[in-house]
PDB file of C-alpha atoms in Angstrom:
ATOM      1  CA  UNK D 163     -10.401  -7.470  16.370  1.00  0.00           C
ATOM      2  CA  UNK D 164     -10.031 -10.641  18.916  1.00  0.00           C
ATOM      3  CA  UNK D 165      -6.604 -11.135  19.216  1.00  0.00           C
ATOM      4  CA  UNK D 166      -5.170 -14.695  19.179  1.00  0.00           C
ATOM      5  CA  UNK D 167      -2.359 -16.145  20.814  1.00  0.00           C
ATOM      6  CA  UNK D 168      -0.627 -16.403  17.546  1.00  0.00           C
ATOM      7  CA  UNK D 169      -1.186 -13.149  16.528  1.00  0.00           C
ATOM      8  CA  UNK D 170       2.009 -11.560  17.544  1.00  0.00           C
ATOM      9  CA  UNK D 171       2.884  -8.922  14.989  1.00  0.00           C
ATOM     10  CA  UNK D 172       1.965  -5.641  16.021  1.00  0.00           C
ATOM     11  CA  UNK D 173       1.356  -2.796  12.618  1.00  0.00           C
ATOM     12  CA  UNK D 174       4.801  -1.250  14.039  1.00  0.00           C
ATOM     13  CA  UNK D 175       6.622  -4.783  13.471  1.00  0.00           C
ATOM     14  CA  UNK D 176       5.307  -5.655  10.541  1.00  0.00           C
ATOM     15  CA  UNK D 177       5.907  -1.855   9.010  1.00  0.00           C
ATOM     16  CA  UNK D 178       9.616  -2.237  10.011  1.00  0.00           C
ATOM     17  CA  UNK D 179       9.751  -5.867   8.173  1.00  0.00           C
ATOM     18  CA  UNK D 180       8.186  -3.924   5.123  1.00  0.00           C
ATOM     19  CA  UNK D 181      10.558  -1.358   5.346  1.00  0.00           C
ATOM     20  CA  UNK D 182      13.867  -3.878   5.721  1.00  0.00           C
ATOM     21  CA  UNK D 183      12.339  -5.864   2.393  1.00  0.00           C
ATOM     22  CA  UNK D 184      11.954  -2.147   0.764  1.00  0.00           C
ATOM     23  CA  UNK D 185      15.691  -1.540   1.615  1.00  0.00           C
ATOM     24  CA  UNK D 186      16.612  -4.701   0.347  1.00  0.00           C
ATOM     25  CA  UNK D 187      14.513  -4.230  -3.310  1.00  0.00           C
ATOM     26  CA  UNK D 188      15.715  -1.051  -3.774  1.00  0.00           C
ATOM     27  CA  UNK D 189      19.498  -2.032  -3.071  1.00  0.00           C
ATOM     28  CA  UNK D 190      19.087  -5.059  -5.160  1.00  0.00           C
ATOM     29  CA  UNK D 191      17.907  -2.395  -7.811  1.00  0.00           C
ATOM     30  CA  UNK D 192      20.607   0.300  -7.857  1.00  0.00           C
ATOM     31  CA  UNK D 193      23.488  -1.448  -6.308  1.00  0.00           C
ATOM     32  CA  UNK D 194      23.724  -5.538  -6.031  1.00  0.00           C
ATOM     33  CA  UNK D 195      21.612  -6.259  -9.150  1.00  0.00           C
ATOM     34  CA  UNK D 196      23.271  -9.398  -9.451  1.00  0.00           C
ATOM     35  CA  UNK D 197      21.965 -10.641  -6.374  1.00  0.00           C
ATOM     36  CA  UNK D 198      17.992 -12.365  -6.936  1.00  0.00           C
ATOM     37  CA  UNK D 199      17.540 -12.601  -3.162  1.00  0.00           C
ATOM     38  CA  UNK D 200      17.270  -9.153  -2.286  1.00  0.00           C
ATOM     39  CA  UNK D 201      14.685  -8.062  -5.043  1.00  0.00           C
ATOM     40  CA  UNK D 202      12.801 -11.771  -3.914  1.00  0.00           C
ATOM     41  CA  UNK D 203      12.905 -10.637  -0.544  1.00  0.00           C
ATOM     42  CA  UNK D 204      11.728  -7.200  -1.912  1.00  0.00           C
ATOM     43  CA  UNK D 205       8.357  -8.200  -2.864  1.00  0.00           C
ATOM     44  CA  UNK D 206       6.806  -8.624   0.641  1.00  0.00           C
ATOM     45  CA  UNK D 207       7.250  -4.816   1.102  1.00  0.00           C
ATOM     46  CA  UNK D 208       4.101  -3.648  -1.011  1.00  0.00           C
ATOM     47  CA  UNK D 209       1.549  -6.383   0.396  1.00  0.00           C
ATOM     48  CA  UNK D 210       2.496  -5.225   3.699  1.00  0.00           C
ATOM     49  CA  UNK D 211       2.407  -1.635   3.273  1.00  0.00           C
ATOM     50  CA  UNK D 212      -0.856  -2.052   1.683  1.00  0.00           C
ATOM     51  CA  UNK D 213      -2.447  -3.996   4.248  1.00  0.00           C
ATOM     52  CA  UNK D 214      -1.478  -1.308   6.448  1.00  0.00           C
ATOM     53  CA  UNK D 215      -2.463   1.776   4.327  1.00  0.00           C
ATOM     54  CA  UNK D 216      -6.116   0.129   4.682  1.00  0.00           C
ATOM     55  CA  UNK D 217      -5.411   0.035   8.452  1.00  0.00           C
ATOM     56  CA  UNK D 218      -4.634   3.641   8.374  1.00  0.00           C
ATOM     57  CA  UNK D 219      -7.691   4.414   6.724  1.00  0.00           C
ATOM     58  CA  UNK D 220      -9.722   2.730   8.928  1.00  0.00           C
ATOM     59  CA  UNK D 221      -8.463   4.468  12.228  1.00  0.00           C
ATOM     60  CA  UNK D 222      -7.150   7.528  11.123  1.00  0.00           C
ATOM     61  CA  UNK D 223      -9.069  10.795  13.226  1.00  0.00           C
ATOM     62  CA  UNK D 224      -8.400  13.280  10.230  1.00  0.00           C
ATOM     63  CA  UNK D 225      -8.911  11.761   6.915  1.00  0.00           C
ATOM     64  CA  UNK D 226      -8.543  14.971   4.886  1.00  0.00           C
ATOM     65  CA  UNK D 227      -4.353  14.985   6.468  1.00  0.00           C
ATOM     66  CA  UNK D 228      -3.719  11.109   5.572  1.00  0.00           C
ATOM     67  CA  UNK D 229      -4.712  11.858   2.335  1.00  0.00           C
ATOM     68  CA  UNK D 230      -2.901  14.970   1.699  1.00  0.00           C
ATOM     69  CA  UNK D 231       0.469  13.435   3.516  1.00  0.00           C
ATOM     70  CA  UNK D 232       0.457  10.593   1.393  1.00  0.00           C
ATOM     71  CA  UNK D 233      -0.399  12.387  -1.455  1.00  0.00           C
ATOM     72  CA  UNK D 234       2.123  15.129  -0.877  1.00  0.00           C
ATOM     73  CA  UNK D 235       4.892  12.698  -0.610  1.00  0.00           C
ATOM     74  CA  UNK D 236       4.327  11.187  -3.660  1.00  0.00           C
ATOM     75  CA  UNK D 237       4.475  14.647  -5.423  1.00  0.00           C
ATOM     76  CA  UNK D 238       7.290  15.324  -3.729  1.00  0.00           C
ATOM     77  CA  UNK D 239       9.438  11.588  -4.552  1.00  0.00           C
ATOM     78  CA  UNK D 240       7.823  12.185  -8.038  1.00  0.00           C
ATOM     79  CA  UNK D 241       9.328  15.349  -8.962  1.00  0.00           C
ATOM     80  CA  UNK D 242      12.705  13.946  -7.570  1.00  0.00           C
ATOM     81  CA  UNK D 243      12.487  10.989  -9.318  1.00  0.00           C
ATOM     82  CA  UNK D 244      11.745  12.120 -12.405  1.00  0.00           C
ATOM     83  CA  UNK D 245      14.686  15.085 -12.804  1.00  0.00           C
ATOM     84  CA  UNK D 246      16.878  11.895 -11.702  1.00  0.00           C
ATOM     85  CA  UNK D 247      15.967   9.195 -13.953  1.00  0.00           C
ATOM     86  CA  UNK D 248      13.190  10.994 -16.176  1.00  0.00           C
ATOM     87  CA  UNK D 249      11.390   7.795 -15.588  1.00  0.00           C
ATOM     88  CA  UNK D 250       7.034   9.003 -15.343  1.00  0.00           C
ATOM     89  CA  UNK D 251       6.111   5.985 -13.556  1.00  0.00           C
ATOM     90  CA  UNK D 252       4.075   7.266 -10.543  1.00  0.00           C
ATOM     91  CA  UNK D 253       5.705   6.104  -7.444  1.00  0.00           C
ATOM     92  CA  UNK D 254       4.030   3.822  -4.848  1.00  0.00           C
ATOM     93  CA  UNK D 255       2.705   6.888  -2.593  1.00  0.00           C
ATOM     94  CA  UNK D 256       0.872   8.067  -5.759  1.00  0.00           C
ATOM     95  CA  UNK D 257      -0.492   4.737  -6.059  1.00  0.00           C
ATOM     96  CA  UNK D 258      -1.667   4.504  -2.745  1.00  0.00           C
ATOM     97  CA  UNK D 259      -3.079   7.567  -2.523  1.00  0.00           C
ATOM     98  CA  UNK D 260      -5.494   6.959  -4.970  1.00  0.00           C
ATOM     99  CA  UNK D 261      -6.509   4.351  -2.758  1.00  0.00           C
ATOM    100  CA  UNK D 262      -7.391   6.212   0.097  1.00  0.00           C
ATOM    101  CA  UNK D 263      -9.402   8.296  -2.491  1.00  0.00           C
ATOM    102  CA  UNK D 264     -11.176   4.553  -3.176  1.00  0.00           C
ATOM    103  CA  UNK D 265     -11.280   3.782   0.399  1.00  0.00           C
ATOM    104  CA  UNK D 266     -13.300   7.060   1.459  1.00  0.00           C
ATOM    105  CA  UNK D 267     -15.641   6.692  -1.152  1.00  0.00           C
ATOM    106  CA  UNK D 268     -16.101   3.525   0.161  1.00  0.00           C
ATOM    107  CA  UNK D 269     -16.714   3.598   3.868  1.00  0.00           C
ATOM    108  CA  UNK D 270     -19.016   6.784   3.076  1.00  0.00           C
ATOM    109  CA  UNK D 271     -21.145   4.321   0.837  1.00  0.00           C
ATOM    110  CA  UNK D 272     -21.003   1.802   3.465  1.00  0.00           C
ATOM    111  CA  UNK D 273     -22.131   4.480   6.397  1.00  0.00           C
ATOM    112  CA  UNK D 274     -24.736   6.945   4.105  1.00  0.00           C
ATOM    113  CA  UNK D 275     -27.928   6.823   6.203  1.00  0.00           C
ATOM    114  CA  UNK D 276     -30.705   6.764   3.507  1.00  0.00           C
ATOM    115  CA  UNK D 277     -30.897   5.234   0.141  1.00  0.00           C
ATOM    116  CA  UNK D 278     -30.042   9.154  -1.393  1.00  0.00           C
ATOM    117  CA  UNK D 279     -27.346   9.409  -0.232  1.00  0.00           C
ATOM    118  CA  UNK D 280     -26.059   5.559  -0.461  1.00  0.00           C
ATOM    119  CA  UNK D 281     -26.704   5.636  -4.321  1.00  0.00           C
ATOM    120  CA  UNK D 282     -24.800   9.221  -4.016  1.00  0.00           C
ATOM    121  CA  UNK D 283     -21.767   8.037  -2.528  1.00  0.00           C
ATOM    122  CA  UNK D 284     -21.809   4.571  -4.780  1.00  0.00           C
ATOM    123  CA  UNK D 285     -21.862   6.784  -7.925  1.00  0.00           C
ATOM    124  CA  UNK D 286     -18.679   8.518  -6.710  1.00  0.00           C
ATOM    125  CA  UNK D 287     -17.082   5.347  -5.816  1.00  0.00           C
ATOM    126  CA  UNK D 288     -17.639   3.369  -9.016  1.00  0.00           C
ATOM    127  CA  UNK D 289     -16.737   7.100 -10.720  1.00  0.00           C
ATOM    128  CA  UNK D 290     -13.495   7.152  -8.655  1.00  0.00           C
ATOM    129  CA  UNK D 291     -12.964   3.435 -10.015  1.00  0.00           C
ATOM    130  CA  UNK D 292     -13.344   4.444 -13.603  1.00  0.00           C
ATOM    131  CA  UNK D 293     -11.126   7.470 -13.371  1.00  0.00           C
ATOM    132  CA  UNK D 294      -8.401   5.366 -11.819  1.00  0.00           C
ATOM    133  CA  UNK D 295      -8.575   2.678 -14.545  1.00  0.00           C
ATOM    134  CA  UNK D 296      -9.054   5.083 -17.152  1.00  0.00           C
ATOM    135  CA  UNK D 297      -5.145   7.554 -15.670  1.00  0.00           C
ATOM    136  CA  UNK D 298      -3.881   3.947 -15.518  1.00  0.00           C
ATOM    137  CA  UNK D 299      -4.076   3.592 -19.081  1.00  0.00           C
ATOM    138  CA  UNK D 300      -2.831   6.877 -19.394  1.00  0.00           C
ATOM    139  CA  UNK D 301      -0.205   7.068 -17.270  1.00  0.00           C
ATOM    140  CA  UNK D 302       1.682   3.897 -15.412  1.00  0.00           C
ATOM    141  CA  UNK D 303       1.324   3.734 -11.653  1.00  0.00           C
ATOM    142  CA  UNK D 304       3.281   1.487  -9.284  1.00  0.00           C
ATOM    143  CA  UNK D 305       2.056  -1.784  -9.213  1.00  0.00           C
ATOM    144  CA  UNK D 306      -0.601  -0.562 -12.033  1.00  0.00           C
ATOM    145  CA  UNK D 307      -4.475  -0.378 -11.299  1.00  0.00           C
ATOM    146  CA  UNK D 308      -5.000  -3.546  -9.336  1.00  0.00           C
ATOM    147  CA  UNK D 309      -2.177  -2.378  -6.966  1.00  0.00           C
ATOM    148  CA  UNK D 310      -4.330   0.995  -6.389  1.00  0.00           C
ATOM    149  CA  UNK D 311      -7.679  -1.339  -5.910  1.00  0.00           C
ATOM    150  CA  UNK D 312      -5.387  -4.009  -3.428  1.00  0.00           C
ATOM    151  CA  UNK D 313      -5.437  -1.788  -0.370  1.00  0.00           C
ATOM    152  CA  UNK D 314      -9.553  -1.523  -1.310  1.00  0.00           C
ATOM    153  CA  UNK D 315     -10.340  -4.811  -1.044  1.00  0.00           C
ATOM    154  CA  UNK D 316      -8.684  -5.160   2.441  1.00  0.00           C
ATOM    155  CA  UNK D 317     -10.715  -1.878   2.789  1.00  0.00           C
ATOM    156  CA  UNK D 318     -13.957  -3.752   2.142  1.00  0.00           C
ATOM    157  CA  UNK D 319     -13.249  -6.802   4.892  1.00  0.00           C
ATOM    158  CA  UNK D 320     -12.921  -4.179   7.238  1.00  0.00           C
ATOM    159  CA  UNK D 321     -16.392  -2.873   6.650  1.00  0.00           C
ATOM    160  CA  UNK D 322     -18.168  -6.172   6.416  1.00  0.00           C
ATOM    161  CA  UNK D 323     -16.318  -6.955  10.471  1.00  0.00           C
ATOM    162  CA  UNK D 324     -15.139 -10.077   8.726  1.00  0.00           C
ATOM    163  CA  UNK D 325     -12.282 -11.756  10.651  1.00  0.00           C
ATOM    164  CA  UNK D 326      -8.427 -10.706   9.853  1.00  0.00           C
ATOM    165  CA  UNK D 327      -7.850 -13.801   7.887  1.00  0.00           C
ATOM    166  CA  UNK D 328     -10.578 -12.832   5.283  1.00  0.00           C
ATOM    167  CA  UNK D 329      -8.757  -9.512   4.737  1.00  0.00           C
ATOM    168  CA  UNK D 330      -5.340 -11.582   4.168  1.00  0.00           C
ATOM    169  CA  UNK D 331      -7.357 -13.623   1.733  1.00  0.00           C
ATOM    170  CA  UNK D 332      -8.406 -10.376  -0.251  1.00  0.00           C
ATOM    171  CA  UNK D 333      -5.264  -8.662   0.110  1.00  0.00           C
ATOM    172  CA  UNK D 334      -4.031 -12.673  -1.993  1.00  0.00           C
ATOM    173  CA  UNK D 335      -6.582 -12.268  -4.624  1.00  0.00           C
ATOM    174  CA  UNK D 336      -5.370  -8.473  -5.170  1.00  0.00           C
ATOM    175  CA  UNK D 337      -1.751  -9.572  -5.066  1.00  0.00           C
ATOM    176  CA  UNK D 338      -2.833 -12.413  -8.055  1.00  0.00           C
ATOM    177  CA  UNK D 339      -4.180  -9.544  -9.901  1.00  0.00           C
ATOM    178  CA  UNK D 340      -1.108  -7.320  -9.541  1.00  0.00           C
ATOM    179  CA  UNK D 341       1.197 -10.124 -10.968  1.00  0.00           C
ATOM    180  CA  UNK D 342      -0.841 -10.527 -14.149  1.00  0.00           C
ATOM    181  CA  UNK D 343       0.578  -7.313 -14.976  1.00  0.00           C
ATOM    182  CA  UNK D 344       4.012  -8.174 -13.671  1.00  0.00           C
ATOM    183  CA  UNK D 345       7.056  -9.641 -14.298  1.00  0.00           C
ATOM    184  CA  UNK D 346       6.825 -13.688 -12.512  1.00  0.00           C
ATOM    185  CA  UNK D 347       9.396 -12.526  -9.840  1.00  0.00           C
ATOM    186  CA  UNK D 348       6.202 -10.400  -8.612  1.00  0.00           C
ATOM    187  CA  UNK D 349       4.287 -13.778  -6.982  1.00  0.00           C
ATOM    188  CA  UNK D 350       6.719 -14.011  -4.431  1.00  0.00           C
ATOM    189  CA  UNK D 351       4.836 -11.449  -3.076  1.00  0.00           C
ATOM    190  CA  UNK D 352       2.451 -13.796  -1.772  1.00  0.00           C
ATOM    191  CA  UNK D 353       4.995 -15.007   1.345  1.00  0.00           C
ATOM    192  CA  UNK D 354       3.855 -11.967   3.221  1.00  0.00           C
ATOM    193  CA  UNK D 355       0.804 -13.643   3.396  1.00  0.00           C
ATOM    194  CA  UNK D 356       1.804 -16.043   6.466  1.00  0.00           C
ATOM    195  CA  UNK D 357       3.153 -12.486   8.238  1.00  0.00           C
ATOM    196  CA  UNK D 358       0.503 -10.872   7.947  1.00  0.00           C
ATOM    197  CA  UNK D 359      -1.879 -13.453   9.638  1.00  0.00           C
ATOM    198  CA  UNK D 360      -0.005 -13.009  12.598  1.00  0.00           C
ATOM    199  CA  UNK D 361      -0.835  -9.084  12.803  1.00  0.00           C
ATOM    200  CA  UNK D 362      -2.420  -8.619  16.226  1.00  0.00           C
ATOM    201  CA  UNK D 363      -4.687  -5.430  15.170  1.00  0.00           C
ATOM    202  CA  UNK D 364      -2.438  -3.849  17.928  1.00  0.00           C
ATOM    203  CA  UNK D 365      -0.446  -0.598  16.671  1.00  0.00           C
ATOM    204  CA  UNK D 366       2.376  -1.528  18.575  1.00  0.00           C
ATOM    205  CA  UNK D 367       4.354   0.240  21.837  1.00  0.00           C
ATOM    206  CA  UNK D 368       5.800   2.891  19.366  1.00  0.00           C
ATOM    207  CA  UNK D 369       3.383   3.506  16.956  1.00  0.00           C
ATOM    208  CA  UNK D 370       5.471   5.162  14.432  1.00  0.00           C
ATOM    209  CA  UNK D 371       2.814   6.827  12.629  1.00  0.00           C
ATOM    210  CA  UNK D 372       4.895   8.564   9.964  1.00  0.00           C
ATOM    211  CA  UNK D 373       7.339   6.447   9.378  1.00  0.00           C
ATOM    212  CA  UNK D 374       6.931   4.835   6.216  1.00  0.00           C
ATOM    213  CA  UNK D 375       6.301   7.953   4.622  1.00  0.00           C
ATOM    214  CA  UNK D 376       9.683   9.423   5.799  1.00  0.00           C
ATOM    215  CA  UNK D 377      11.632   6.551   5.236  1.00  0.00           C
ATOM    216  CA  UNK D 378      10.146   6.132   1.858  1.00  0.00           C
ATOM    217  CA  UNK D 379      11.969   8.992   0.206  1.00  0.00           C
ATOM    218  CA  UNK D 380      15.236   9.030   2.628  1.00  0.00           C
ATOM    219  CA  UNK D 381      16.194   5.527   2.174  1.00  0.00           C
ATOM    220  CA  UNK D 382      15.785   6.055  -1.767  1.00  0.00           C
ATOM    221  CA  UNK D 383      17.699   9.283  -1.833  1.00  0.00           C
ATOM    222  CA  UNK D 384      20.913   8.033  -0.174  1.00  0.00           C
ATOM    223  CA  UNK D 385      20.576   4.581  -2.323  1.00  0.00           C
ATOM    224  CA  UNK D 386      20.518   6.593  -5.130  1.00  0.00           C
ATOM    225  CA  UNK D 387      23.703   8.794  -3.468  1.00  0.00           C
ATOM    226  CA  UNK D 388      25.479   5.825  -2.836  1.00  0.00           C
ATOM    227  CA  UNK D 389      24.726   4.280  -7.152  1.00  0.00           C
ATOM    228  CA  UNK D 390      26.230   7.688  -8.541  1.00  0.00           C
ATOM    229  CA  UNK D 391      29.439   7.804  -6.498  1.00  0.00           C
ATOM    230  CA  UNK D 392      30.144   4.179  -7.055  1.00  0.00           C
ATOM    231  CA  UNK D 393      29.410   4.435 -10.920  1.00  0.00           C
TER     232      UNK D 393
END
């Protein structure tokens, strides 16, 4: 990616913005309800952390350990989240690890060398599509089906070399899609549009690979701490 002057944001800046907006939804949530702002300011944290889940899948050395990190997490936050709310919504690391599921099908189609294996690796995509659709009926993920396909069509940019902007715009359509489904508060996920423009394609000086993916579960836990001492 040709950097710009005005892209400034590295993918360790813009995962610490996602994870301050997290903190504030989730606070907003269990603690200061009455205050709009925070779950507002909330919104921006899933657009980014999508974007960046498609980054990760398009650098990462070892895709068979993303996958199973992300998708052990989830497990993990789901098992905890259910024995303390009893609430079967799958959590966002569920959600996003059907993605990567999406996204591998898809760069395999997009790299098969022969027409075989092309049609082969299309079949499993558009199969991975309907099985997704058809658990989303079933049961409810995070952000529903179009926020598993979101992260995909950023995905799809990034195999077609088109320009970071392009990938903004797709990541826009997907976030359109996801507030059909959604209460109206949802659209203000669209202001993490304007930060993610500025993302430089750089990792950042501290690259804090795992980050979101520990934070993600500790953050929650002592939120939810904090709600049953102060009920």
């Amino acid at each position: 990616m040709q950097e710009r002057k005005w892209q400034v944001l590295s993918g360790s800046q813009l995962k610490l913005i996602g994870a301050a907006c997290m903190l504030l939804d989730h606070a907003g949530e269990l603690l200061f309800p009455r205050i709009r702002l925070f779950r507002i300011l909330g919104r921006l944290a899933y657009p980014i952390f999508a974007f960046m889940i498609a980054e990760g899948c398009r650098y990462t050395r070892n895709k068979l350990r993303y996958f199973l990190m992300v998708f052990a997490l989830g497990v993990g936050c789901q098992a905890v989240y259910f024995l303390t709310t009893g609430d079967t919504k799958l959590n966002i690391l569920l959600t996003f690890s059907w993605s990567v599921l999406l996204i591998y099908a898809l760069q395999a189609a997009d790299h098969a060398e022969g027409w075989k294996k092309e049609v082969l690796w299309s079949f499993t995509f558009a199969a991975c599509f309907l099985g997704v659709y058809g658990l989303d009926q079933i049961v409810q993920f995070d952000y529903g089906f179009w926020g598993v396909m979101t992260p995909v069509f950023v995905s799809f940019a990034h195999l077609r070399k088109w320009p970071n902007w392009a990938a903004v715009l797709l990541l826009g359509i997907g976030l359109v899609l996801v507030g059909t489904d959604y209460v109206p508060i949802q659209d203000n996920a669209l202001l993490a549009l304007p930060l993610l423009l500025l993302y430089s394609g750089e990792p950042g000086k501290h690259r804090m690979k795992y980050f979101f993916y520990i934070f993600y579960p500790v953050h929650l836990a002592v939120l939810q701490g904090i709600a049953w001492l102060v009920r």
